């Protein structure tokens, strides 16, 4: 939009965005049909009806941005994405999870350099921004410093996590020699170096790749270190049935990962549990009582994991958010797609489980909560982001519904979940700064990043010695 471009070129840090349909996602679920929001620096300072807000600040001569016919939403929050896997898109399609890990992804990741991770995160960030993401939770990679450098350039927020493992089958040689103490110290060093970098947009969390590759010492030391540093823990939890079976045999609990994590007191309100598919009713109760947050990744779940009891979790009071997972397990880093899929597959799961349909399962307003305010709660950032409210950071996206994909709009909330596409998201602001305007990212050159990614991905694949099977008959 021309108004946004002009605003970006001016020096004033005070603006009033008005004449928009504003979906606040606040505790009252307020929607302003003709709303305005005032932004000073990186913070929202006023919100209300357009005429009232413009009048309130007219004496201060703010920059005025008219969004007539557009929607204004909080930035979407992707709570589970492997940014370092973006260069591996398409190398592990149509294989089971253990083949995916041991013969494709781990060889790939273990041959990446910090520069590769930097380029991969840039490429992933471009796709995230275009799909309306202003904040993401990194699910775990090897070169957090490369990720941090990319996030600083991209201009969005991130909770960055190192992928750590200290035992188990299939680990590359360079990873297998790590001890629990090595894993904890490296993460402490990263926290000291990068936490609150990028004008406060970067936070460093502790990571646990999965239970099958974590000793009890690593688990408990991670629990204690995260508590000491007042940060979060990101972990893949109960992904596949085999995982639960292994935990029962190895640790003597009666069900699986969640039961065992409760036993060692790792289930706490700073744990972000990704996927969490293979849990029973008792374990759902454990998650709820401990305040554990769950990242639901519907595309990845359908692909190789199974149907998580999302409706049961929400009914039990578990905070459930949305994630895309990484490119090799989804191929699309679009939160817009995940919102659409989350509602549909959880409606479909009702048929599979009960033999009858329930079109009311996970309605549109619930999905929007998962993608915004629940995402903020999941990354422990809800006091500052996740909704459009006075005092919160100015992280917002502009949606243009005037396209064949969304028109006509009879129910704006329904349309945002079931009709909106990535192409409808035109502009994105993070921390009070326009990062994308008219679908053009302002912080970097997208074409240059794509070219860098082509070269880097081919080099990593060659170093890893991964052969992609040929499909069909190429001549």
Short mmCIF file of C-alpha atoms in Angstrom, two decimals, residues 14-363:
data_model
loop_
_atom_site.label_atom_id
_atom_site.label_comp_id
_atom_site.label_asym_id
_atom_site.label_seq_id
_atom_site.Cartn_x
_atom_site.Cartn_y
_atom_site.Cartn_z
CA UNK A 14 3.93 7.74 15.92
CA UNK A 15 1.15 6.54 13.64
CA UNK A 16 -2.57 5.88 13.67
CA UNK A 17 -3.79 2.98 11.55
CA UNK A 18 -7.51 3.50 10.99
CA UNK A 19 -10.67 2.52 9.11
CA UNK A 20 -9.83 -1.20 9.38
CA UNK A 21 -11.71 -4.22 10.62
CA UNK A 22 -9.57 -5.03 13.67
CA UNK A 23 -9.69 -8.55 15.11
CA UNK A 24 -8.03 -7.95 18.47
CA UNK A 25 -7.93 -11.53 19.92
CA UNK A 26 -8.10 -9.94 23.38
CA UNK A 27 -9.81 -11.58 26.36
CA UNK A 28 -13.19 -10.18 25.26
CA UNK A 29 -12.67 -11.26 21.62
CA UNK A 30 -13.44 -7.71 20.49
CA UNK A 31 -13.70 -6.94 16.77
CA UNK A 32 -13.83 -3.29 15.70
CA UNK A 33 -15.72 -2.88 12.43
CA UNK A 34 -14.23 0.57 11.84
CA UNK A 35 -11.28 0.43 14.17
CA UNK A 36 -8.06 2.30 14.72
CA UNK A 37 -4.85 1.54 16.56
CA UNK A 38 -2.23 4.09 17.59
CA UNK A 39 1.41 3.00 17.63
CA UNK A 40 4.25 4.90 19.23
CA UNK A 41 7.66 3.34 18.63
CA UNK A 42 7.23 -0.41 19.11
CA UNK A 43 4.12 -0.24 21.32
CA UNK A 44 0.35 0.01 20.88
CA UNK A 45 -0.80 3.09 22.85
CA UNK A 46 -4.48 3.31 21.91
CA UNK A 47 -7.23 1.20 20.35
CA UNK A 48 -10.84 1.95 19.52
CA UNK A 49 -13.21 3.35 16.95
CA UNK A 50 -11.47 5.28 14.17
CA UNK A 51 -13.15 8.63 14.79
CA UNK A 52 -12.38 8.50 18.52
CA UNK A 53 -8.70 7.58 18.11
CA UNK A 54 -8.04 10.12 15.34
CA UNK A 55 -9.66 12.86 17.44
CA UNK A 56 -7.74 11.85 20.55
CA UNK A 57 -4.37 12.29 18.85
CA UNK A 58 -5.09 14.96 16.21
CA UNK A 59 -3.12 17.62 18.10
CA UNK A 60 0.02 15.45 17.89
CA UNK A 61 -0.12 15.23 14.06
CA UNK A 62 0.43 11.47 13.81
CA UNK A 63 1.01 9.74 10.52
CA UNK A 64 -2.38 8.46 9.38
CA UNK A 65 -2.69 5.15 7.56
CA UNK A 66 -6.10 4.37 6.07
CA UNK A 67 -6.80 0.62 5.75
CA UNK A 68 -10.32 0.88 4.38
CA UNK A 69 -11.54 -2.53 3.25
CA UNK A 70 -8.70 -4.37 5.00
CA UNK A 71 -8.47 -6.52 8.12
CA UNK A 72 -5.88 -5.93 10.86
CA UNK A 73 -4.89 -8.94 12.99
CA UNK A 74 -2.21 -9.78 15.53
CA UNK A 75 0.83 -11.40 13.93
CA UNK A 76 0.56 -15.17 13.69
CA UNK A 77 2.85 -17.25 15.93
CA UNK A 78 4.38 -20.49 14.65
CA UNK A 79 5.22 -22.56 17.72
CA UNK A 80 7.14 -25.41 16.07
CA UNK A 81 9.40 -24.93 13.05
CA UNK A 82 12.88 -26.21 12.18
CA UNK A 83 14.39 -23.26 10.33
CA UNK A 84 17.65 -25.11 9.65
CA UNK A 85 15.72 -27.78 7.75
CA UNK A 86 14.47 -25.38 5.08
CA UNK A 87 17.33 -26.33 2.75
CA UNK A 88 16.21 -29.97 3.10
CA UNK A 89 12.76 -29.45 1.64
CA UNK A 90 11.79 -32.51 -0.38
CA UNK A 91 14.62 -34.86 0.64
CA UNK A 92 12.54 -37.10 2.92
CA UNK A 93 9.07 -37.42 1.45
CA UNK A 94 7.04 -40.62 1.76
CA UNK A 95 9.27 -42.40 4.31
CA UNK A 96 8.64 -43.54 7.90
CA UNK A 97 9.83 -41.41 10.82
CA UNK A 98 12.91 -43.43 11.80
CA UNK A 99 14.12 -43.59 8.17
CA UNK A 100 13.37 -39.88 7.96
CA UNK A 101 15.55 -39.20 11.01
CA UNK A 102 18.40 -41.68 10.77
CA UNK A 103 19.02 -41.77 7.01
CA UNK A 104 17.96 -38.36 5.75
CA UNK A 105 17.58 -35.54 8.29
CA UNK A 106 20.31 -36.28 10.81
CA UNK A 107 22.96 -36.89 8.15
CA UNK A 108 21.81 -33.65 6.53
CA UNK A 109 21.80 -31.56 9.70
CA UNK A 110 25.13 -32.94 10.91
CA UNK A 111 26.79 -31.75 7.70
CA UNK A 112 25.48 -28.20 7.91
CA UNK A 113 27.74 -25.26 8.72
CA UNK A 114 26.73 -22.13 10.59
CA UNK A 115 26.52 -20.31 7.26
CA UNK A 116 24.18 -23.00 5.92
CA UNK A 117 21.94 -22.52 8.95
CA UNK A 118 21.98 -18.77 8.42
CA UNK A 119 20.88 -19.14 4.80
CA UNK A 120 18.29 -21.79 5.67
CA UNK A 121 16.77 -19.58 8.37
CA UNK A 122 16.60 -16.64 5.97
CA UNK A 123 14.78 -18.77 3.40
CA UNK A 124 12.41 -20.13 6.02
CA UNK A 125 11.84 -16.65 7.42
CA UNK A 126 10.78 -15.35 4.02
CA UNK A 127 8.06 -17.98 3.83
CA UNK A 128 7.00 -17.35 7.42
CA UNK A 129 6.69 -13.60 6.86
CA UNK A 130 4.63 -14.06 3.71
CA UNK A 131 2.22 -16.25 5.68
CA UNK A 132 1.79 -13.64 8.41
CA UNK A 133 4.21 -14.93 11.06
CA UNK A 134 5.75 -12.31 13.35
CA UNK A 135 7.15 -14.79 15.91
CA UNK A 136 8.29 -18.41 15.79
CA UNK A 137 9.59 -21.07 18.14
CA UNK A 138 12.59 -22.87 16.70
CA UNK A 139 12.18 -26.61 17.18
CA UNK A 140 15.90 -27.32 17.30
CA UNK A 141 18.94 -27.16 15.05
CA UNK A 142 22.72 -27.24 15.43
CA UNK A 143 23.86 -23.70 14.71
CA UNK A 144 21.85 -21.28 16.82
CA UNK A 145 24.29 -18.43 16.17
CA UNK A 146 23.51 -18.70 12.45
CA UNK A 147 19.80 -18.66 13.20
CA UNK A 148 20.17 -15.62 15.45
CA UNK A 149 22.05 -13.68 12.78
CA UNK A 150 19.25 -14.43 10.31
CA UNK A 151 16.48 -13.43 12.73
CA UNK A 152 18.20 -10.12 13.44
CA UNK A 153 18.16 -9.38 9.71
CA UNK A 154 14.61 -10.66 9.08
CA UNK A 155 13.14 -8.38 11.75
CA UNK A 156 10.71 -10.82 13.38
CA UNK A 157 10.74 -12.54 16.79
CA UNK A 158 12.03 -15.99 17.69
CA UNK A 159 12.59 -18.39 20.55
CA UNK A 160 15.72 -20.19 19.35
CA UNK A 161 16.67 -23.67 20.47
CA UNK A 162 19.64 -25.94 19.98
CA UNK A 163 18.89 -29.56 19.15
CA UNK A 164 20.66 -31.70 21.75
CA UNK A 165 20.93 -35.47 22.15
CA UNK A 166 23.30 -37.57 24.26
CA UNK A 167 22.33 -41.19 23.58
CA UNK A 168 20.27 -43.51 21.38
CA UNK A 169 20.43 -45.15 17.99
CA UNK A 170 21.20 -43.54 14.66
CA UNK A 171 23.16 -40.52 15.85
CA UNK A 172 25.87 -39.19 13.53
CA UNK A 173 29.37 -39.74 14.94
CA UNK A 174 29.92 -36.05 15.72
CA UNK A 175 26.77 -36.00 17.86
CA UNK A 176 27.17 -39.36 19.58
CA UNK A 177 30.18 -38.23 21.61
CA UNK A 178 28.29 -35.43 23.39
CA UNK A 179 27.63 -35.80 27.09
CA UNK A 180 24.70 -34.34 28.98
CA UNK A 181 27.08 -31.80 30.52
CA UNK A 182 28.33 -30.76 27.06
CA UNK A 183 24.75 -30.23 25.89
CA UNK A 184 23.80 -28.09 28.86
CA UNK A 185 26.95 -25.96 28.74
CA UNK A 186 26.60 -25.21 25.03
CA UNK A 187 23.06 -23.99 25.63
CA UNK A 188 24.12 -21.87 28.58
CA UNK A 189 26.73 -20.26 26.34
CA UNK A 190 24.14 -19.57 23.65
CA UNK A 191 21.78 -18.05 26.20
CA UNK A 192 24.51 -15.72 27.44
CA UNK A 193 25.44 -14.72 23.89
CA UNK A 194 22.07 -14.27 22.18
CA UNK A 195 19.24 -13.99 24.73
CA UNK A 196 17.40 -10.67 24.23
CA UNK A 197 19.44 -9.84 21.13
CA UNK A 198 17.87 -8.09 18.14
CA UNK A 199 16.21 -5.33 20.17
CA UNK A 200 14.74 -7.95 22.48
CA UNK A 201 13.23 -9.98 19.64
CA UNK A 202 15.37 -13.08 20.27
CA UNK A 203 15.03 -15.40 23.22
CA UNK A 204 17.09 -18.52 23.82
CA UNK A 205 15.35 -21.67 25.07
CA UNK A 206 16.64 -25.08 26.02
CA UNK A 207 15.95 -27.94 23.63
CA UNK A 208 15.39 -31.67 23.94
CA UNK A 209 15.13 -33.33 20.55
CA UNK A 210 13.18 -36.35 21.77
CA UNK A 211 13.00 -38.86 24.60
CA UNK A 212 14.61 -41.65 22.57
CA UNK A 213 17.87 -39.69 22.41
CA UNK A 214 17.92 -38.17 25.89
CA UNK A 215 19.38 -39.67 29.03
CA UNK A 216 17.66 -39.03 32.34
CA UNK A 217 20.63 -36.89 33.27
CA UNK A 218 20.12 -34.67 30.23
CA UNK A 219 16.41 -34.39 30.95
CA UNK A 220 16.80 -33.39 34.58
CA UNK A 221 19.73 -31.05 33.97
CA UNK A 222 17.71 -29.33 31.24
CA UNK A 223 14.77 -28.99 33.63
CA UNK A 224 16.97 -27.35 36.26
CA UNK A 225 18.96 -25.10 33.90
CA UNK A 226 15.82 -23.73 32.24
CA UNK A 227 14.32 -22.95 35.64
CA UNK A 228 17.52 -21.21 36.74
CA UNK A 229 17.63 -19.02 33.62
CA UNK A 230 13.85 -18.47 33.60
CA UNK A 231 13.41 -19.68 30.04
CA UNK A 232 11.48 -22.35 28.16
CA UNK A 233 12.09 -25.93 27.04
CA UNK A 234 11.08 -27.10 23.55
CA UNK A 235 10.72 -30.86 23.09
CA UNK A 236 9.17 -33.35 20.68
CA UNK A 237 6.81 -35.40 22.85
CA UNK A 238 4.93 -38.66 22.17
CA UNK A 239 5.35 -38.43 18.40
CA UNK A 240 5.04 -42.11 17.48
CA UNK A 241 3.76 -45.28 19.13
CA UNK A 242 7.26 -46.81 19.17
CA UNK A 243 8.44 -43.95 21.37
CA UNK A 244 5.91 -44.81 24.09
CA UNK A 245 6.74 -48.50 23.85
CA UNK A 246 10.44 -47.76 24.31
CA UNK A 247 9.80 -45.54 27.33
CA UNK A 248 7.61 -48.18 28.99
CA UNK A 249 10.31 -50.84 28.51
CA UNK A 250 13.24 -48.61 29.46
CA UNK A 251 11.79 -46.58 32.30
CA UNK A 252 9.15 -48.84 33.81
CA UNK A 253 6.20 -46.46 33.55
CA UNK A 254 2.73 -47.66 32.64
CA UNK A 255 2.16 -45.67 29.45
CA UNK A 256 4.79 -43.51 27.79
CA UNK A 257 6.66 -40.25 27.45
CA UNK A 258 4.22 -37.90 29.18
CA UNK A 259 3.86 -40.24 32.16
CA UNK A 260 7.65 -40.49 32.46
CA UNK A 261 8.20 -36.73 32.14
CA UNK A 262 5.70 -36.24 34.94
CA UNK A 263 7.59 -38.76 37.08
CA UNK A 264 10.84 -36.78 36.76
CA UNK A 265 9.03 -33.44 37.22
CA UNK A 266 9.81 -32.14 33.75
CA UNK A 267 6.13 -31.43 33.05
CA UNK A 268 6.03 -27.74 33.97
CA UNK A 269 4.50 -24.55 32.58
CA UNK A 270 7.69 -23.67 30.68
CA UNK A 271 7.57 -26.86 28.58
CA UNK A 272 6.42 -26.58 24.97
CA UNK A 273 5.53 -30.11 23.88
CA UNK A 274 5.47 -30.54 20.10
CA UNK A 275 3.01 -32.95 18.43
CA UNK A 276 1.96 -34.89 21.57
CA UNK A 277 -0.01 -37.40 19.53
CA UNK A 278 0.19 -40.65 21.51
CA UNK A 279 -1.28 -39.64 24.85
CA UNK A 280 -4.15 -41.14 26.82
CA UNK A 281 -6.84 -39.44 28.90
CA UNK A 282 -4.78 -39.59 32.09
CA UNK A 283 -1.81 -37.95 30.37
CA UNK A 284 -4.00 -35.17 28.98
CA UNK A 285 -4.89 -34.45 32.60
CA UNK A 286 -1.21 -34.40 33.54
CA UNK A 287 -0.46 -31.87 30.80
CA UNK A 288 -3.33 -29.65 31.93
CA UNK A 289 -2.45 -29.69 35.62
CA UNK A 290 1.20 -28.89 34.92
CA UNK A 291 0.42 -26.03 32.54
CA UNK A 292 2.34 -27.63 29.68
CA UNK A 293 1.80 -25.99 26.29
CA UNK A 294 1.21 -28.16 23.21
CA UNK A 295 2.13 -27.28 19.62
CA UNK A 296 -0.24 -28.97 17.18
CA UNK A 297 1.25 -29.45 13.70
CA UNK A 298 -1.63 -30.81 11.61
CA UNK A 299 0.17 -31.30 8.29
CA UNK A 300 3.08 -33.18 9.87
CA UNK A 301 0.65 -35.18 12.01
CA UNK A 302 -1.31 -36.35 8.99
CA UNK A 303 1.88 -37.18 7.15
CA UNK A 304 3.58 -39.56 9.58
CA UNK A 305 2.45 -39.25 13.20
CA UNK A 306 -1.28 -39.67 13.73
CA UNK A 307 -4.25 -37.81 15.17
CA UNK A 308 -3.56 -36.00 18.44
CA UNK A 309 -6.53 -35.63 20.83
CA UNK A 310 -6.61 -31.86 20.35
CA UNK A 311 -10.28 -31.38 21.21
CA UNK A 312 -9.83 -33.35 24.43
CA UNK A 313 -6.77 -31.28 25.33
CA UNK A 314 -8.59 -28.00 24.79
CA UNK A 315 -11.60 -29.23 26.78
CA UNK A 316 -9.21 -30.16 29.60
CA UNK A 317 -7.72 -26.67 29.63
CA UNK A 318 -4.44 -27.38 27.85
CA UNK A 319 -3.06 -24.39 25.93
CA UNK A 320 -2.79 -25.65 22.33
CA UNK A 321 -1.12 -23.60 19.61
CA UNK A 322 -0.16 -24.23 15.97
CA UNK A 323 3.09 -25.05 14.23
CA UNK A 324 4.19 -26.02 10.74
CA UNK A 325 7.11 -28.29 11.69
CA UNK A 326 10.08 -28.27 9.29
CA UNK A 327 10.18 -28.30 5.51
CA UNK A 328 11.10 -32.01 5.19
CA UNK A 329 8.02 -33.05 7.17
CA UNK A 330 5.54 -30.56 5.75
CA UNK A 331 7.08 -28.77 2.74
CA UNK A 332 4.87 -25.73 3.41
CA UNK A 333 5.75 -23.24 6.12
CA UNK A 334 2.35 -21.58 5.88
CA UNK A 335 0.45 -20.92 9.08
CA UNK A 336 -2.51 -20.03 6.88
CA UNK A 337 -2.55 -23.61 5.62
CA UNK A 338 -2.15 -24.98 9.15
CA UNK A 339 -5.17 -23.04 10.41
CA UNK A 340 -7.31 -24.50 7.62
CA UNK A 341 -5.99 -28.02 8.17
CA UNK A 342 -6.28 -27.87 11.97
CA UNK A 343 -10.00 -27.33 11.85
CA UNK A 344 -10.66 -29.89 9.14
CA UNK A 345 -8.59 -32.79 10.43
CA UNK A 346 -9.96 -32.42 13.92
CA UNK A 347 -13.49 -32.49 12.54
CA UNK A 348 -12.51 -35.58 10.55
CA UNK A 349 -11.00 -37.20 13.61
CA UNK A 350 -14.44 -37.11 15.23
CA UNK A 351 -15.74 -39.33 12.42
CA UNK A 352 -12.81 -41.71 12.76
CA UNK A 353 -13.13 -41.97 16.53
CA UNK A 354 -16.88 -41.86 17.05
CA UNK A 355 -18.38 -42.90 13.74
CA UNK A 356 -20.35 -39.66 13.51
CA UNK A 357 -19.62 -36.16 12.30
CA UNK A 358 -19.16 -33.08 14.48
CA UNK A 359 -18.84 -29.98 12.28
CA UNK A 360 -18.66 -27.86 15.44
CA UNK A 361 -15.30 -29.31 16.53
CA UNK A 362 -12.55 -26.63 16.62
CA UNK A 363 -14.56 -23.72 15.17
#
